[in-house]
Amino acid sequence: MNKIYKWCIMACAATTLSTSCSDFLEEDNKSGLTADTFYKTKSGAEALVNSCYTPLRFWYGQEYAISMTELGTDIFTRGNGCGQAELSDYNSSLQGSSTAITKEWERLYSALNTCNSAINRLPTSDLQANEKDIRLGEAHFLRALYLWHIVETWGGVYLTTDECKSPSGYVTRSSVEDFYKTINEDLKEAFSKLPETTTDYGRATKGAAEALMARVCLYTGDNEGALTHAKNVINNYGYELAGDYNELCDINTCNESKENIFVCVYDKNEIFGTSIEEGPDGNAIIWRKPGNNPVHLFWVMCYDQVLDKNGKKPVTRSIEYGRGFNRYMPTAYYLDLFNEKIDSRYDDIFQQAWICNNNNSSYIAKGDTAIVFTKYSMSQEEQDKHNYIVIDRDKVYNADGSIKNRVQNVTFKKFLDPTRESVNYTGSKRHGVILRLAEMYLIAAEAELNMNHKKEGTEYINQIRRRAGKEGHKAEMEISQDELTLDFILDERARELGGEQQRWYDLKRTGKLLERVQKYNPDAKANIKDYHILRPIPQTQLDAVINKEEFKQNTGYSGN
């Protein structure tokens, strides 16, 4: 089957029960139920809007999307278990054949079509007028969010607000400006229709729409708009900064934090919709549930492979320390961004000690410290004074920051879930945070800086930094107006938002991607080029396009 047909199957199937692809799928519809009749009903309309949320679970907390947004930046590189080296190193495999990029393209365009279907069909549904407005607001908000991901990842590619009802091989490009025009129109529509609060946690609200407006304004250079919307979100919706940064990391408090503005809801039940995947023969369509949140797996180093001086393992895999998929590891630069003596975030997000939980160890007693990581160099003489195993800077990084050890380094523990049922359980109930209040302070600070209001911008930054300060050191965390620069804001965004799937976008939008990767990421510095500010269009899509002279691969990548 031609690839464009498979793409349309995916897009159409996102609106379950659709029969718009019946010209190439032979089906015997014994019930007589069609999309037109089902989605007109109240239950059908509700199901359609609910399906607009499902694609969030294919992005937030998921490996392919994390690799696309955190790897190949100044703060994260690949661990030993990483399967997306092309995204980490910008090597020759970073082409339209990349599985991660292909899958996320498919999922985002499927998500776009689901939202288009909802916006098209809800006006004639049997929902009550007030319900109809709210659900339309949700669909517009989510479409804006998906379009933002598409345009910031691939640039001016295919923009459509029409429901896919039949396959077509003719695809046109739209400008980045056209994408953002649609995004802004959607957000205005969402803002006008959404309620300020909801009892159904995880649904979009007016505050979420305005928060996304603030982000979009920053991306498009509208500093006044970014500041206005960010200040409104800070002051008018009842959101509150967490009193302690650890509240955002602790699995027992993160989901209920008043700092959360909009989240991708997860729980321990694998009931959240379906995706369509390509089978091994290149044609088969198989259904698979996205399940619950696996984000806790990817940042954990292989602590259970560390050997003591007698070749024993003092620490075995545990629920507390997580399951070591070892996909990502911090750069030396990221570790050095923190002054851990005064900034609590270093202790909150980096695992620095492991306790012996194995009687197998011949000289470390169970319950004693078994492994210690330090970002500083430690002489062998000093290491020999301790009974525990030391993993110091020199065992992980070379002097230039390049990697010696991708297996045992430091665990980024921000997303750990020690409430899982078993050591091998891969899911988590942690929500994927999409928008939170701290980002609004950072947006306001950047917008003020861009308008040369350094005094005001500094105060927004200092509110975030004071919150992160250790007791007795909060005043030391404050910066002066002279210290407020774009680079400082990017550093602060790394400290505050690291791992939350914004870093690649932040560096791209500020024109700092090449500069910072070349300076701070030895894995990628030799390969990254100007054209890497956009991702390649999947080759499967280019193969399916009929008007190939009009819709070509993004500059710099092979294929058409």
Coordinates of C-alpha atoms in Angstrom, one line a residue:
M1 CA 0.0 0.0 0.0
N2 CA 1.4 3.4 -0.9
K3 CA 2.8 5.3 2.1
I4 CA 0.5 8.2 1.7
Y5 CA -2.5 5.9 2.0
K6 CA -1.1 4.5 5.2
W7 CA -0.6 8.0 6.5
C8 CA -4.2 8.8 5.8
I9 CA -5.4 5.6 7.4
M10 CA -3.6 6.8 10.5
A11 CA -5.1 10.2 10.3
C12 CA -8.6 8.8 9.7
A13 CA -8.3 6.1 12.3
A14 CA -7.5 8.8 14.9
T15 CA -11.2 9.6 14.6
T16 CA -12.3 6.1 15.5
L17 CA -15.3 4.7 13.7
S18 CA -14.6 7.0 10.7
T19 CA -15.6 5.5 7.3
S20 CA -14.0 8.2 5.2
C21 CA -11.3 5.8 4.0
S22 CA -13.8 3.2 2.8
D23 CA -12.6 3.6 -0.8
F24 CA -9.5 1.6 -0.1
L25 CA -10.6 -0.4 3.0
E26 CA -13.3 -3.0 2.4
E27 CA -15.4 -3.2 5.5
D28 CA -18.8 -4.8 6.2
N29 CA -20.4 -2.3 8.6
K30 CA -23.1 -4.5 10.1
S31 CA -24.2 -2.0 12.7
G32 CA -24.8 0.8 10.2
L33 CA -22.9 3.2 12.5
T34 CA -20.9 5.9 10.7
A35 CA -18.8 8.8 11.9
D36 CA -21.5 11.2 10.9
T37 CA -24.1 9.6 13.0
F38 CA -21.9 8.6 16.0
Y39 CA -20.1 11.9 16.4
K40 CA -23.4 13.8 16.3
T41 CA -24.5 12.1 19.5
K42 CA -23.5 13.5 22.8
S43 CA -21.4 10.4 23.7
G44 CA -19.8 10.3 20.3
A45 CA -18.9 14.0 20.5
E46 CA -17.4 13.5 24.0
A47 CA -15.4 10.5 22.7
L48 CA -14.1 12.5 19.8
V49 CA -12.8 15.3 22.1
N50 CA -11.3 12.8 24.5
S51 CA -9.4 11.3 21.6
C52 CA -7.8 14.7 21.0
Y53 CA -6.0 14.3 24.3
T54 CA -4.7 10.8 23.6
P55 CA -1.7 11.9 21.4
L56 CA -0.3 13.8 24.3
R57 CA 0.7 10.4 25.7
F58 CA 2.8 9.7 22.6
W59 CA 4.9 12.8 23.3
Y60 CA 5.2 13.7 26.9
G61 CA 7.3 11.2 28.8
Q62 CA 8.0 9.1 25.8
E63 CA 11.4 8.1 24.5
Y64 CA 11.3 9.2 20.9
A65 CA 10.0 12.6 21.8
I66 CA 12.4 13.1 24.7
S67 CA 15.3 12.2 22.4
M68 CA 14.1 14.8 19.9
T69 CA 13.8 17.5 22.6
E70 CA 16.6 16.9 25.1
L71 CA 19.4 15.1 23.2
G72 CA 21.8 17.0 21.0
T73 CA 21.6 20.0 23.3
D74 CA 24.1 21.5 25.8
I75 CA 22.7 19.6 28.8
F76 CA 22.1 16.0 27.8
T77 CA 23.9 13.4 25.7
R78 CA 23.4 9.7 25.1
G79 CA 23.9 7.0 27.7
N80 CA 24.9 3.5 26.8
G81 CA 21.3 2.4 26.2
C82 CA 20.4 5.2 23.8
G83 CA 18.9 4.1 20.5
Q84 CA 18.8 7.5 18.9
A85 CA 22.4 8.4 18.5
E86 CA 21.6 10.4 15.4
L87 CA 19.6 12.9 17.6
S88 CA 22.4 13.0 20.1
D89 CA 25.4 13.4 17.8
Y90 CA 23.9 14.8 14.6
N91 CA 25.6 12.1 12.7
S92 CA 25.1 10.9 9.1
S93 CA 22.1 8.8 10.2
L94 CA 20.1 11.9 11.1
Q95 CA 18.0 11.7 7.9
G96 CA 14.3 11.1 7.0
S97 CA 14.8 7.5 7.8
S98 CA 15.1 8.2 11.6
T99 CA 12.5 6.0 13.3
A100 CA 12.0 8.5 16.1
I101 CA 11.3 11.4 13.8
T102 CA 9.1 9.3 11.5
K103 CA 6.9 8.1 14.4
E104 CA 6.5 11.5 15.9
W105 CA 5.6 13.0 12.6
E106 CA 2.9 10.4 12.1
R107 CA 1.5 10.8 15.6
L108 CA 1.4 14.6 15.5
Y109 CA -0.3 14.7 12.1
S110 CA -2.8 12.1 13.3
A111 CA -3.4 14.3 16.4
L112 CA -3.9 17.3 14.1
N113 CA -6.5 15.4 12.1
T114 CA -8.3 14.3 15.2
C115 CA -8.6 18.0 16.3
N116 CA -9.6 19.0 12.9
S117 CA -12.4 16.4 13.0
A118 CA -13.6 17.6 16.3
I119 CA -13.6 21.3 15.3
N120 CA -15.5 20.3 12.1
R121 CA -18.1 18.0 13.7
L122 CA -18.8 19.5 17.2
P123 CA -20.9 22.5 16.0
T124 CA -23.6 20.0 14.7
S125 CA -23.4 17.6 17.6
D126 CA -26.1 17.1 20.2
L127 CA -24.1 18.6 23.0
Q128 CA -25.7 21.4 25.0
A129 CA -24.5 24.8 23.9
N130 CA -22.3 25.4 26.9
E131 CA -20.8 21.9 26.7
K132 CA -20.2 22.4 23.0
D133 CA -18.3 25.7 23.6
I134 CA -16.0 24.1 26.2
R135 CA -15.3 21.1 24.1
L136 CA -14.6 23.2 21.0
G137 CA -12.3 25.3 23.2
E138 CA -10.4 22.2 24.2
A139 CA -10.0 21.0 20.6
H140 CA -8.7 24.5 19.5
F141 CA -6.3 24.5 22.3
L142 CA -4.9 21.1 21.5
R143 CA -4.7 21.8 17.8
A144 CA -2.6 24.9 18.6
L145 CA -0.3 22.8 20.8
Y146 CA 0.1 20.1 18.1
L147 CA 0.7 22.7 15.4
W148 CA 3.3 24.4 17.7
H149 CA 5.2 21.1 17.9
I150 CA 5.0 20.5 14.2
V151 CA 6.2 24.0 13.1
E152 CA 9.0 24.2 15.7
T153 CA 10.3 20.7 14.8
W154 CA 10.0 20.8 11.0
G155 CA 9.4 24.4 10.0
G156 CA 6.9 25.4 7.3
V157 CA 5.6 22.0 6.3
Y158 CA 2.1 20.9 5.6
L159 CA -0.6 23.0 7.4
T160 CA -4.2 21.9 7.2
T161 CA -7.3 22.6 9.3
D162 CA -9.5 20.3 7.3
E163 CA -10.5 16.8 8.3
C164 CA -8.9 14.1 6.2
K165 CA -11.7 12.3 4.4
S166 CA -9.8 10.9 1.5
P167 CA -6.1 10.2 0.7
S168 CA -4.2 12.6 -1.5
G169 CA -0.6 12.6 -2.7
Y170 CA -0.6 16.3 -3.3
V171 CA 0.9 18.2 -0.3
T172 CA 1.8 21.9 -0.1
R173 CA 4.1 23.8 2.2
S174 CA 2.9 26.7 4.3
S175 CA 5.0 29.4 5.8
V176 CA 6.0 29.5 9.5
E177 CA 4.0 32.7 9.7
D178 CA 0.9 30.9 8.4
F179 CA 1.4 28.2 11.1
Y180 CA 1.6 30.8 13.8
K181 CA -1.4 32.7 12.4
T182 CA -3.5 29.5 12.8
I183 CA -2.0 28.8 16.2
N184 CA -2.9 32.3 17.5
E185 CA -6.4 32.1 16.1
D186 CA -6.9 28.7 17.8
L187 CA -5.6 30.0 21.1
K188 CA -7.9 33.1 20.9
E189 CA -10.9 30.8 20.2
A190 CA -9.8 28.5 23.0
F191 CA -9.4 31.3 25.5
S192 CA -12.9 32.7 24.6
K193 CA -14.6 29.3 25.2
L194 CA -12.6 27.5 28.0
P195 CA -13.6 27.8 31.7
E196 CA -11.1 29.1 34.3
T197 CA -11.3 25.9 36.3
T198 CA -12.3 22.3 35.8
T199 CA -13.2 19.4 38.1
D200 CA -11.9 17.0 35.4
Y201 CA -8.2 17.3 36.0
G202 CA -6.1 17.3 32.8
R203 CA -8.6 19.1 30.7
A204 CA -7.6 22.4 29.1
T205 CA -8.6 25.6 30.9
K206 CA -8.5 29.3 30.2
G207 CA -5.2 29.5 32.2
A208 CA -3.7 26.8 30.0
A209 CA -4.6 28.7 26.9
E210 CA -3.1 31.9 28.1
A211 CA 0.0 30.2 29.3
L212 CA 0.5 28.7 25.8
M213 CA -0.2 32.2 24.4
A214 CA 2.7 33.5 26.5
R215 CA 5.0 30.8 25.1
V216 CA 3.9 31.4 21.6
C217 CA 4.4 35.1 21.8
L218 CA 8.0 34.6 23.1
Y219 CA 8.7 32.3 20.1
T220 CA 7.3 34.9 17.6
G221 CA 9.1 37.8 19.1
D222 CA 6.1 39.5 20.6
N223 CA 7.7 40.4 23.9
E224 CA 4.8 42.7 25.1
G225 CA 2.3 39.9 24.4
A226 CA 4.5 37.3 26.1
L227 CA 4.9 39.5 29.2
T228 CA 1.2 40.4 29.4
H229 CA 0.0 36.8 29.1
A230 CA 2.7 35.5 31.5
K231 CA 1.8 38.1 34.1
N232 CA -1.9 37.3 33.8
V233 CA -1.2 33.6 34.4
I234 CA 1.0 34.4 37.4
N235 CA -1.6 36.7 39.0
N236 CA -5.1 35.8 37.9
Y237 CA -5.7 32.0 38.0
G238 CA -4.7 30.8 41.5
Y239 CA -1.6 28.9 40.4
E240 CA 1.2 28.9 43.0
L241 CA 4.9 28.2 42.8
A242 CA 5.7 25.1 44.8
G243 CA 7.2 26.0 48.1
D244 CA 10.0 23.5 47.5
Y245 CA 11.4 22.4 44.2
N246 CA 11.3 18.8 45.4
E247 CA 7.5 18.9 45.4
L248 CA 7.8 18.9 41.6
C249 CA 10.0 15.8 41.7
D250 CA 8.5 13.7 44.5
I251 CA 6.0 11.2 43.0
N252 CA 3.7 11.7 46.1
T253 CA 3.3 15.5 45.5
C254 CA 4.1 16.3 41.8
N255 CA 0.8 15.4 40.3
E256 CA -1.2 17.6 42.7
S257 CA 1.1 20.7 42.7
K258 CA -0.6 24.0 42.3
E259 CA 2.2 25.0 40.1
N260 CA 0.9 22.7 37.3
I261 CA -1.1 24.6 34.6
F262 CA -1.6 21.8 32.1
V263 CA -0.5 18.2 32.2
C264 CA -0.7 15.0 30.3
V265 CA -2.6 12.8 32.7
Y266 CA -1.3 9.3 33.4
D267 CA -2.3 6.7 35.9
K268 CA -1.5 3.0 36.5
N269 CA -4.2 1.7 34.1
E270 CA -3.2 1.1 30.5
I271 CA -6.4 2.4 29.1
F272 CA -5.4 5.5 27.2
G273 CA -6.4 5.0 23.6
T274 CA -4.4 3.4 20.8
S275 CA -1.9 4.2 18.2
I276 CA -1.3 2.6 14.8
E277 CA 2.2 1.2 14.1
E278 CA 3.7 -0.2 11.0
G279 CA 4.2 -3.9 11.1
P280 CA 7.5 -5.7 10.3
D281 CA 6.4 -6.4 6.7
G282 CA 6.0 -2.6 6.1
N283 CA 2.3 -2.9 5.5
A284 CA 0.6 -4.5 8.5
I285 CA -1.3 -2.3 10.8
I286 CA -1.2 -3.2 14.5
W287 CA -2.9 -1.5 17.4
R288 CA -1.0 -0.7 20.5
K289 CA -1.9 1.2 23.7
P290 CA 0.4 4.0 24.8
G291 CA 0.0 2.8 28.4
N292 CA 1.3 4.8 31.3
N293 CA 4.3 7.0 31.8
P294 CA 7.8 5.4 31.2
V295 CA 9.8 8.6 31.8
H296 CA 11.4 7.2 35.0
L297 CA 13.3 4.6 33.0
F298 CA 15.4 6.6 30.7
W299 CA 17.6 8.6 32.9
V300 CA 18.8 5.9 35.3
M301 CA 22.4 4.7 35.0
C302 CA 23.4 1.0 35.5
Y303 CA 24.0 1.2 39.2
D304 CA 23.3 -2.5 39.5
Q305 CA 26.4 -3.2 37.4
V306 CA 28.8 -1.4 39.6
L307 CA 31.4 -3.8 41.1
D308 CA 33.3 -3.5 44.3
K309 CA 37.0 -4.3 44.6
N310 CA 36.2 -8.0 44.9
G311 CA 34.0 -8.0 41.8
K312 CA 30.7 -8.1 43.8
K313 CA 27.6 -6.0 43.2
P314 CA 26.7 -4.1 46.4
V315 CA 23.6 -2.6 44.9
T316 CA 20.9 -4.6 43.0
R317 CA 18.0 -3.3 41.0
S318 CA 15.4 -1.8 43.3
I319 CA 12.2 0.1 43.1
E320 CA 13.8 3.0 45.0
Y321 CA 16.7 3.5 42.6
G322 CA 14.8 2.7 39.4
R323 CA 15.3 0.5 36.4
G324 CA 18.4 1.5 34.5
F325 CA 17.5 1.9 30.8
N326 CA 20.4 4.4 30.7
R327 CA 19.2 6.2 27.6
Y328 CA 20.4 9.7 28.6
M329 CA 23.1 11.2 30.7
P330 CA 23.9 14.8 31.7
T331 CA 26.8 16.6 30.1
A332 CA 29.6 17.9 32.4
Y333 CA 28.4 21.4 31.6
Y334 CA 24.9 20.6 32.9
L335 CA 26.3 19.4 36.2
D336 CA 28.5 22.5 36.5
L337 CA 25.6 24.8 36.0
F338 CA 24.5 24.2 39.6
N339 CA 26.1 25.6 42.7
E340 CA 25.0 22.7 44.9
K341 CA 26.0 24.4 48.1
I342 CA 23.2 26.9 47.8
D343 CA 20.9 25.5 45.0
S344 CA 18.6 22.7 46.2
R345 CA 17.8 21.6 42.7
Y346 CA 21.1 19.8 42.3
D347 CA 20.2 17.4 45.2
D348 CA 16.6 17.2 44.0
I349 CA 17.4 16.0 40.5
F350 CA 20.8 14.1 40.7
Q351 CA 21.3 10.8 42.5
Q352 CA 24.6 11.1 44.3
A353 CA 24.6 8.1 46.6
W354 CA 23.3 4.5 46.6
I355 CA 23.0 2.3 49.7
C356 CA 24.1 -1.3 49.8
N357 CA 21.0 -3.5 49.5
N358 CA 22.8 -6.8 48.7
N359 CA 24.3 -9.2 51.2
N360 CA 26.5 -10.4 48.3
S361 CA 29.0 -7.6 48.9
S362 CA 32.1 -8.9 50.7
Y363 CA 33.2 -5.7 52.3
I364 CA 30.3 -3.2 52.2
A365 CA 27.6 -4.0 54.8
K366 CA 24.0 -3.9 53.8
G367 CA 22.6 -0.5 54.7
D368 CA 25.9 1.3 54.4
T369 CA 26.8 3.7 51.6
A370 CA 27.9 1.6 48.6
I371 CA 28.3 4.1 45.7
V372 CA 28.9 7.8 45.7
F373 CA 29.0 10.0 42.6
T374 CA 30.8 13.4 42.7
K375 CA 31.0 15.9 39.8
Y376 CA 34.5 16.8 41.1
S377 CA 37.8 15.0 40.7
M378 CA 38.9 12.9 43.6
S379 CA 42.4 11.6 44.0
Q380 CA 42.9 7.8 44.3
E381 CA 44.4 8.4 47.7
E382 CA 41.2 10.1 48.9
Q383 CA 39.1 7.4 47.3
D384 CA 41.0 4.7 49.1
K385 CA 40.0 6.3 52.5
H386 CA 36.4 5.3 51.9
N387 CA 34.7 2.0 52.1
Y388 CA 32.2 2.9 49.3
I389 CA 32.9 3.0 45.6
V390 CA 33.6 6.4 44.2
I391 CA 32.5 7.4 40.7
D392 CA 34.2 10.8 40.3
R393 CA 34.3 13.2 37.4
D394 CA 37.4 11.7 35.9
K395 CA 35.7 8.2 35.6
V396 CA 32.9 9.7 33.6
Y397 CA 34.3 12.7 31.7
N398 CA 37.5 13.6 30.0
A399 CA 39.0 17.0 30.6
D400 CA 37.2 18.4 27.6
G401 CA 33.9 17.0 28.7
S402 CA 33.8 14.1 26.3
I403 CA 32.5 10.9 27.7
K404 CA 34.6 8.1 29.2
N405 CA 31.8 6.1 30.7
R406 CA 28.3 5.9 29.4
V407 CA 27.2 3.0 31.7
Q408 CA 28.0 4.3 35.2
N409 CA 27.6 8.1 35.6
V410 CA 25.0 10.0 37.5
T411 CA 21.3 9.3 37.5
F412 CA 19.0 12.2 36.7
K413 CA 16.4 11.2 39.3
K414 CA 13.8 14.0 38.7
F415 CA 11.2 11.5 37.3
L416 CA 11.8 8.5 39.5
D417 CA 8.7 6.7 40.8
P418 CA 9.4 4.5 43.9
T419 CA 5.7 3.7 44.2
R420 CA 5.8 1.3 41.3
E421 CA 4.5 -2.2 42.0
S422 CA 7.8 -4.0 41.2
V423 CA 11.4 -3.4 40.2
N424 CA 10.7 -4.4 36.6
Y425 CA 7.4 -2.5 36.2
T426 CA 7.9 0.0 33.4
G427 CA 4.9 2.4 34.0
S428 CA 4.4 5.3 36.3
K429 CA 1.5 7.4 37.5
R430 CA 3.5 10.6 37.1
H431 CA 1.8 13.1 34.9
G432 CA 3.7 14.7 32.0
V433 CA 3.9 18.4 32.8
I434 CA 3.3 20.5 29.7
L435 CA 2.9 23.9 31.2
R436 CA 3.8 25.0 34.8
L437 CA 4.0 28.3 36.5
A438 CA 7.8 28.6 36.8
E439 CA 7.9 28.8 33.0
M440 CA 5.7 31.9 33.1
Y441 CA 8.2 33.6 35.4
L442 CA 11.0 32.7 33.0
I443 CA 9.1 33.9 30.0
A444 CA 8.3 37.2 31.8
A445 CA 12.0 37.6 32.7
E446 CA 13.1 37.0 29.1
A447 CA 10.5 39.3 27.7
E448 CA 11.5 42.1 30.1
L449 CA 15.1 41.6 29.2
N450 CA 14.3 41.8 25.4
M451 CA 12.6 45.1 26.1
N452 CA 15.6 46.3 28.1
H453 CA 13.7 46.2 31.4
K454 CA 16.5 44.5 33.3
K455 CA 15.3 45.5 36.8
E456 CA 11.9 43.9 36.3
G457 CA 13.3 40.9 34.5
T458 CA 15.7 40.3 37.3
E459 CA 12.9 40.1 39.9
Y460 CA 11.1 37.4 38.0
I461 CA 14.3 35.3 37.8
N462 CA 15.0 35.9 41.5
Q463 CA 11.6 34.6 42.5
I464 CA 12.4 31.3 40.9
R465 CA 15.9 31.3 42.3
R466 CA 14.8 32.1 45.8
R467 CA 12.4 29.2 45.7
A468 CA 15.3 26.9 44.7
G469 CA 17.6 28.2 47.4
K470 CA 18.6 26.0 50.3
E471 CA 17.6 27.2 53.7
G472 CA 19.9 29.9 54.9
H473 CA 21.1 30.6 51.3
K474 CA 18.1 32.1 49.6
A475 CA 19.5 35.6 49.5
E476 CA 22.7 34.2 47.9
M477 CA 20.7 32.8 45.1
E478 CA 19.6 36.3 43.9
I479 CA 21.4 37.8 41.0
S480 CA 22.0 41.5 40.1
Q481 CA 20.6 43.3 37.1
D482 CA 24.0 43.2 35.5
E483 CA 24.0 39.4 35.6
L484 CA 20.7 39.1 33.6
T485 CA 21.6 38.1 30.1
L486 CA 20.0 35.8 27.6
D487 CA 22.7 33.2 28.4
F488 CA 21.9 33.4 32.1
I489 CA 18.2 32.9 31.4
L490 CA 19.0 29.8 29.2
D491 CA 21.1 28.5 32.1
E492 CA 18.3 29.1 34.5
R493 CA 15.8 27.4 32.2
A494 CA 18.2 24.4 32.1
R495 CA 18.3 24.3 35.9
E496 CA 14.6 24.7 36.3
L497 CA 13.1 22.9 33.3
G498 CA 15.8 20.3 32.4
G499 CA 14.2 17.1 31.1
E500 CA 10.8 18.7 30.6
Q501 CA 11.1 18.5 26.8
Q502 CA 11.8 22.1 25.9
R503 CA 15.6 22.4 25.7
W504 CA 16.1 21.8 22.0
Y505 CA 13.3 24.3 21.2
D506 CA 14.8 26.8 23.6
L507 CA 18.2 26.7 22.0
K508 CA 16.7 26.8 18.5
R509 CA 14.4 29.8 19.1
T510 CA 17.2 31.9 20.7
G511 CA 19.7 31.2 17.9
K512 CA 21.9 29.5 20.5
L513 CA 21.7 25.8 19.3
L514 CA 24.9 25.7 17.3
E515 CA 26.9 27.9 19.7
R516 CA 26.0 26.0 22.8
V517 CA 26.3 22.5 21.4
Q518 CA 29.7 23.3 19.9
K519 CA 30.8 24.7 23.2
Y520 CA 29.4 22.3 25.7
N521 CA 28.5 19.0 24.0
P522 CA 31.6 17.1 22.7
D523 CA 29.5 14.3 21.3
A524 CA 27.8 16.6 18.9
K525 CA 30.1 19.6 18.3
A526 CA 31.9 18.2 15.3
N527 CA 28.7 17.3 13.4
I528 CA 26.1 19.9 14.1
K529 CA 25.4 22.3 11.2
D530 CA 23.3 25.3 10.5
Y531 CA 20.5 23.3 8.9
H532 CA 20.0 21.2 12.1
I533 CA 17.7 23.8 13.5
L534 CA 15.0 21.8 11.6
R535 CA 14.5 18.1 11.7
P536 CA 14.3 16.1 8.4
I537 CA 10.9 15.2 7.0
P538 CA 10.3 11.5 7.1
Q539 CA 11.3 9.7 3.9
T540 CA 8.1 7.7 4.0
Q541 CA 6.2 10.9 3.6
L542 CA 8.4 12.2 0.8
D543 CA 8.1 8.9 -1.1
A544 CA 4.3 9.3 -1.0
V545 CA 4.2 12.8 -2.3
I546 CA 3.2 13.2 -6.0
N547 CA 4.2 16.8 -6.4
K548 CA 7.8 16.2 -5.4
E549 CA 9.1 19.4 -6.9
E550 CA 6.8 21.5 -4.6
F551 CA 7.2 19.5 -1.4
K552 CA 10.9 18.7 -0.9
Q553 CA 13.1 17.6 2.0
N554 CA 14.2 20.2 4.5
T555 CA 17.5 21.8 3.5
G556 CA 20.7 19.9 4.3
Y557 CA 19.1 16.4 4.4
S558 CA 19.2 13.8 1.7
G559 CA 16.2 12.4 -0.1
N560 CA 13.2 14.1 -1.7

